[in-house]
Amino acid sequence: MRLTQLAWCALAYLCIGLGVAGIVLPLLPTTPFLLLALWAATQGSPRLAQWLDQHPRLSSYLHAWHEQRAIPKRAKIIGLLLLATSWLTLWASGASHLLLAGMAVFFIGVASFIVTRPNAYGRQ
C-alpha cells in the first residue's frame, strides 16, 4: 500500500472514530465525520468505503445525506447551539465588532443551510 493510500485510510479511520463518538456524545456531530470518512476511504481503500457504505448502523447517516440531503434533527439542534455558543464566546472574550459582525454573517449563513435541510427519516 502506498503512503498516500495509508494517509487516506488513516484519515478515514480517524473520522469513523469521531463519527461513532458523535453518536453518543451530544456535542460531537456524526454525519459530517462519516461523510468525510467515506470520502477519504474512497481515496485510500475501496474495500473500506464499501464496508462503511454497507454498515448496519453507520450507513443510515450517509444514506440520509446522499438520498435526501437530510440532516438528523438532533444534529441540527446541536449544530445551531454550537454556532450560537461560538458567537457568544467570541462576544464574551471581547472580540472586535468587525470580527463579531463577520462571524455573525457567516454563522447565519451556516445556520440557514442547516435549517433548510430536511430532517432525516428513519432511526438516527
PDB file of C-alpha atoms in Angstrom:
ATOM      1  CA  MET A   1       0.000   0.000   0.000  1.00  0.00           C
ATOM      2  CA  ARG A   2       1.374   3.423  -0.931  1.00  0.00           C
ATOM      3  CA  LEU A   3       1.973   6.152   1.620  1.00  0.00           C
ATOM      4  CA  THR A   4      -0.837   8.303   0.202  1.00  0.00           C
ATOM      5  CA  GLN A   5      -3.286   5.411   0.486  1.00  0.00           C
ATOM      6  CA  LEU A   6      -2.217   4.897   4.091  1.00  0.00           C
ATOM      7  CA  ALA A   7      -2.798   8.577   4.800  1.00  0.00           C
ATOM      8  CA  TRP A   8      -6.288   8.446   3.277  1.00  0.00           C
ATOM      9  CA  CYS A   9      -7.105   5.303   5.269  1.00  0.00           C
ATOM     10  CA  ALA A  10      -5.779   6.876   8.472  1.00  0.00           C
ATOM     11  CA  LEU A  11      -7.988   9.920   7.888  1.00  0.00           C
ATOM     12  CA  ALA A  12     -10.959   7.643   7.180  1.00  0.00           C
ATOM     13  CA  TYR A  13     -10.449   5.647  10.380  1.00  0.00           C
ATOM     14  CA  LEU A  14      -9.977   8.831  12.418  1.00  0.00           C
ATOM     15  CA  CYS A  15     -13.237  10.234  11.047  1.00  0.00           C
ATOM     16  CA  ILE A  16     -15.069   6.958  11.618  1.00  0.00           C
ATOM     17  CA  GLY A  17     -13.923   7.059  15.232  1.00  0.00           C
ATOM     18  CA  LEU A  18     -15.076  10.659  15.640  1.00  0.00           C
ATOM     19  CA  GLY A  19     -18.375   9.864  13.929  1.00  0.00           C
ATOM     20  CA  VAL A  20     -19.005   6.889  16.218  1.00  0.00           C
ATOM     21  CA  ALA A  21     -18.144   9.045  19.234  1.00  0.00           C
ATOM     22  CA  GLY A  22     -20.654  11.601  17.941  1.00  0.00           C
ATOM     23  CA  ILE A  23     -23.431   9.030  18.210  1.00  0.00           C
ATOM     24  CA  VAL A  24     -23.083   9.017  21.989  1.00  0.00           C
ATOM     25  CA  LEU A  25     -21.520  12.415  22.744  1.00  0.00           C
ATOM     26  CA  PRO A  26     -24.071  15.216  22.466  1.00  0.00           C
ATOM     27  CA  LEU A  27     -21.743  17.964  21.184  1.00  0.00           C
ATOM     28  CA  LEU A  28     -19.860  15.970  18.550  1.00  0.00           C
ATOM     29  CA  PRO A  29     -21.518  15.754  15.116  1.00  0.00           C
ATOM     30  CA  THR A  30     -21.807  12.366  13.448  1.00  0.00           C
ATOM     31  CA  THR A  31     -22.846  12.937   9.838  1.00  0.00           C
ATOM     32  CA  PRO A  32     -20.035  15.308   8.750  1.00  0.00           C
ATOM     33  CA  PHE A  33     -17.355  12.984  10.118  1.00  0.00           C
ATOM     34  CA  LEU A  34     -18.895   9.951   8.437  1.00  0.00           C
ATOM     35  CA  LEU A  35     -19.180  11.805   5.125  1.00  0.00           C
ATOM     36  CA  LEU A  36     -15.527  12.789   5.389  1.00  0.00           C
ATOM     37  CA  ALA A  37     -14.628   9.206   6.327  1.00  0.00           C
ATOM     38  CA  LEU A  38     -16.437   7.830   3.279  1.00  0.00           C
ATOM     39  CA  TRP A  39     -14.733  10.360   1.009  1.00  0.00           C
ATOM     40  CA  ALA A  40     -11.300   9.579   2.453  1.00  0.00           C
ATOM     41  CA  ALA A  41     -11.952   5.842   2.255  1.00  0.00           C
ATOM     42  CA  THR A  42     -12.825   6.079  -1.442  1.00  0.00           C
ATOM     43  CA  GLN A  43      -9.411   7.696  -1.974  1.00  0.00           C
ATOM     44  CA  GLY A  44      -7.468   5.104   0.019  1.00  0.00           C
ATOM     45  CA  SER A  45      -9.405   1.859   0.178  1.00  0.00           C
ATOM     46  CA  PRO A  46     -12.480   0.951  -1.881  1.00  0.00           C
ATOM     47  CA  ARG A  47     -12.985  -2.009   0.465  1.00  0.00           C
ATOM     48  CA  LEU A  48     -13.203   0.306   3.489  1.00  0.00           C
ATOM     49  CA  ALA A  49     -15.572   2.614   1.600  1.00  0.00           C
ATOM     50  CA  GLN A  50     -17.832  -0.333   0.770  1.00  0.00           C
ATOM     51  CA  TRP A  51     -17.768  -1.519   4.387  1.00  0.00           C
ATOM     52  CA  LEU A  52     -18.753   1.934   5.613  1.00  0.00           C
ATOM     53  CA  ASP A  53     -21.469   2.312   2.981  1.00  0.00           C
ATOM     54  CA  GLN A  54     -22.988  -1.047   3.986  1.00  0.00           C
ATOM     55  CA  HIS A  55     -22.525  -0.791   7.759  1.00  0.00           C
ATOM     56  CA  PRO A  56     -25.825  -1.614   9.533  1.00  0.00           C
ATOM     57  CA  ARG A  57     -25.655   1.381  11.900  1.00  0.00           C
ATOM     58  CA  LEU A  58     -23.371   3.983  10.348  1.00  0.00           C
ATOM     59  CA  SER A  59     -24.662   3.858   6.802  1.00  0.00           C
ATOM     60  CA  SER A  60     -28.049   5.347   7.789  1.00  0.00           C
ATOM     61  CA  TYR A  61     -26.403   8.747   8.317  1.00  0.00           C
ATOM     62  CA  LEU A  62     -24.644   8.546   4.963  1.00  0.00           C
ATOM     63  CA  HIS A  63     -27.699   7.361   3.059  1.00  0.00           C
ATOM     64  CA  ALA A  64     -29.873  10.108   4.568  1.00  0.00           C
ATOM     65  CA  TRP A  65     -27.458  12.701   3.212  1.00  0.00           C
ATOM     66  CA  HIS A  66     -26.894  11.070  -0.190  1.00  0.00           C
ATOM     67  CA  GLU A  67     -30.542  10.238  -0.864  1.00  0.00           C
ATOM     68  CA  GLN A  68     -32.330  13.216   0.694  1.00  0.00           C
ATOM     69  CA  ARG A  69     -29.628  15.768   1.550  1.00  0.00           C
ATOM     70  CA  ALA A  70     -31.151  15.415   5.015  1.00  0.00           C
ATOM     71  CA  ILE A  71     -29.675  16.080   8.436  1.00  0.00           C
ATOM     72  CA  PRO A  72     -30.991  14.368  11.588  1.00  0.00           C
ATOM     73  CA  LYS A  73     -32.998  16.728  13.794  1.00  0.00           C
ATOM     74  CA  ARG A  74     -30.661  16.124  16.753  1.00  0.00           C
ATOM     75  CA  ALA A  75     -27.658  17.112  14.641  1.00  0.00           C
ATOM     76  CA  LYS A  76     -29.429  20.271  13.518  1.00  0.00           C
ATOM     77  CA  ILE A  77     -30.160  21.323  17.080  1.00  0.00           C
ATOM     78  CA  ILE A  78     -26.609  20.616  18.222  1.00  0.00           C
ATOM     79  CA  GLY A  79     -25.165  22.465  15.237  1.00  0.00           C
ATOM     80  CA  LEU A  80     -27.286  25.546  15.902  1.00  0.00           C
ATOM     81  CA  LEU A  81     -26.423  25.510  19.603  1.00  0.00           C
ATOM     82  CA  LEU A  82     -22.714  25.250  18.790  1.00  0.00           C
ATOM     83  CA  LEU A  83     -22.923  28.173  16.373  1.00  0.00           C
ATOM     84  CA  ALA A  84     -24.647  30.326  18.981  1.00  0.00           C
ATOM     85  CA  THR A  85     -22.208  29.248  21.694  1.00  0.00           C
ATOM     86  CA  SER A  86     -19.231  30.026  19.462  1.00  0.00           C
ATOM     87  CA  TRP A  87     -20.509  33.525  18.707  1.00  0.00           C
ATOM     88  CA  LEU A  88     -21.320  34.197  22.369  1.00  0.00           C
ATOM     89  CA  THR A  89     -17.837  33.019  23.350  1.00  0.00           C
ATOM     90  CA  LEU A  90     -16.296  35.481  20.900  1.00  0.00           C
ATOM     91  CA  TRP A  91     -18.508  38.251  22.249  1.00  0.00           C
ATOM     92  CA  ALA A  92     -17.725  37.422  25.887  1.00  0.00           C
ATOM     93  CA  SER A  93     -13.986  37.336  25.155  1.00  0.00           C
ATOM     94  CA  GLY A  94     -14.099  40.897  23.854  1.00  0.00           C
ATOM     95  CA  ALA A  95     -13.631  40.234  20.143  1.00  0.00           C
ATOM     96  CA  SER A  96     -13.707  43.255  17.862  1.00  0.00           C
ATOM     97  CA  HIS A  97     -17.012  44.442  16.445  1.00  0.00           C
ATOM     98  CA  LEU A  98     -15.783  43.758  12.931  1.00  0.00           C
ATOM     99  CA  LEU A  99     -14.965  40.134  13.796  1.00  0.00           C
ATOM    100  CA  LEU A 100     -18.305  39.702  15.576  1.00  0.00           C
ATOM    101  CA  ALA A 101     -20.182  41.109  12.588  1.00  0.00           C
ATOM    102  CA  GLY A 102     -18.268  38.932  10.127  1.00  0.00           C
ATOM    103  CA  MET A 103     -18.783  35.791  12.179  1.00  0.00           C
ATOM    104  CA  ALA A 104     -22.463  36.622  12.650  1.00  0.00           C
ATOM    105  CA  VAL A 105     -22.927  36.812   8.870  1.00  0.00           C
ATOM    106  CA  PHE A 106     -21.017  33.564   8.370  1.00  0.00           C
ATOM    107  CA  PHE A 107     -22.842  31.743  11.193  1.00  0.00           C
ATOM    108  CA  ILE A 108     -26.229  32.935   9.938  1.00  0.00           C
ATOM    109  CA  GLY A 109     -25.353  31.526   6.516  1.00  0.00           C
ATOM    110  CA  VAL A 110     -24.361  28.175   8.009  1.00  0.00           C
ATOM    111  CA  ALA A 111     -27.448  28.127  10.246  1.00  0.00           C
ATOM    112  CA  SER A 112     -29.675  28.890   7.242  1.00  0.00           C
ATOM    113  CA  PHE A 113     -28.177  25.949   5.373  1.00  0.00           C
ATOM    114  CA  ILE A 114     -28.706  23.638   8.356  1.00  0.00           C
ATOM    115  CA  VAL A 115     -32.290  24.729   8.974  1.00  0.00           C
ATOM    116  CA  THR A 116     -33.321  24.434   5.321  1.00  0.00           C
ATOM    117  CA  ARG A 117     -32.157  20.798   5.007  1.00  0.00           C
ATOM    118  CA  PRO A 118     -34.935  18.269   5.520  1.00  0.00           C
ATOM    119  CA  ASN A 119     -34.984  16.138   8.658  1.00  0.00           C
ATOM    120  CA  ALA A 120     -33.595  12.673   8.025  1.00  0.00           C
ATOM    121  CA  TYR A 121     -36.185   9.934   8.159  1.00  0.00           C
ATOM    122  CA  GLY A 122     -35.578   6.628   9.841  1.00  0.00           C
ATOM    123  CA  ARG A 123     -33.679   5.870  13.009  1.00  0.00           C
ATOM    124  CA  GLN A 124     -30.873   8.351  13.704  1.00  0.00           C
TER     125      GLN A 124
END
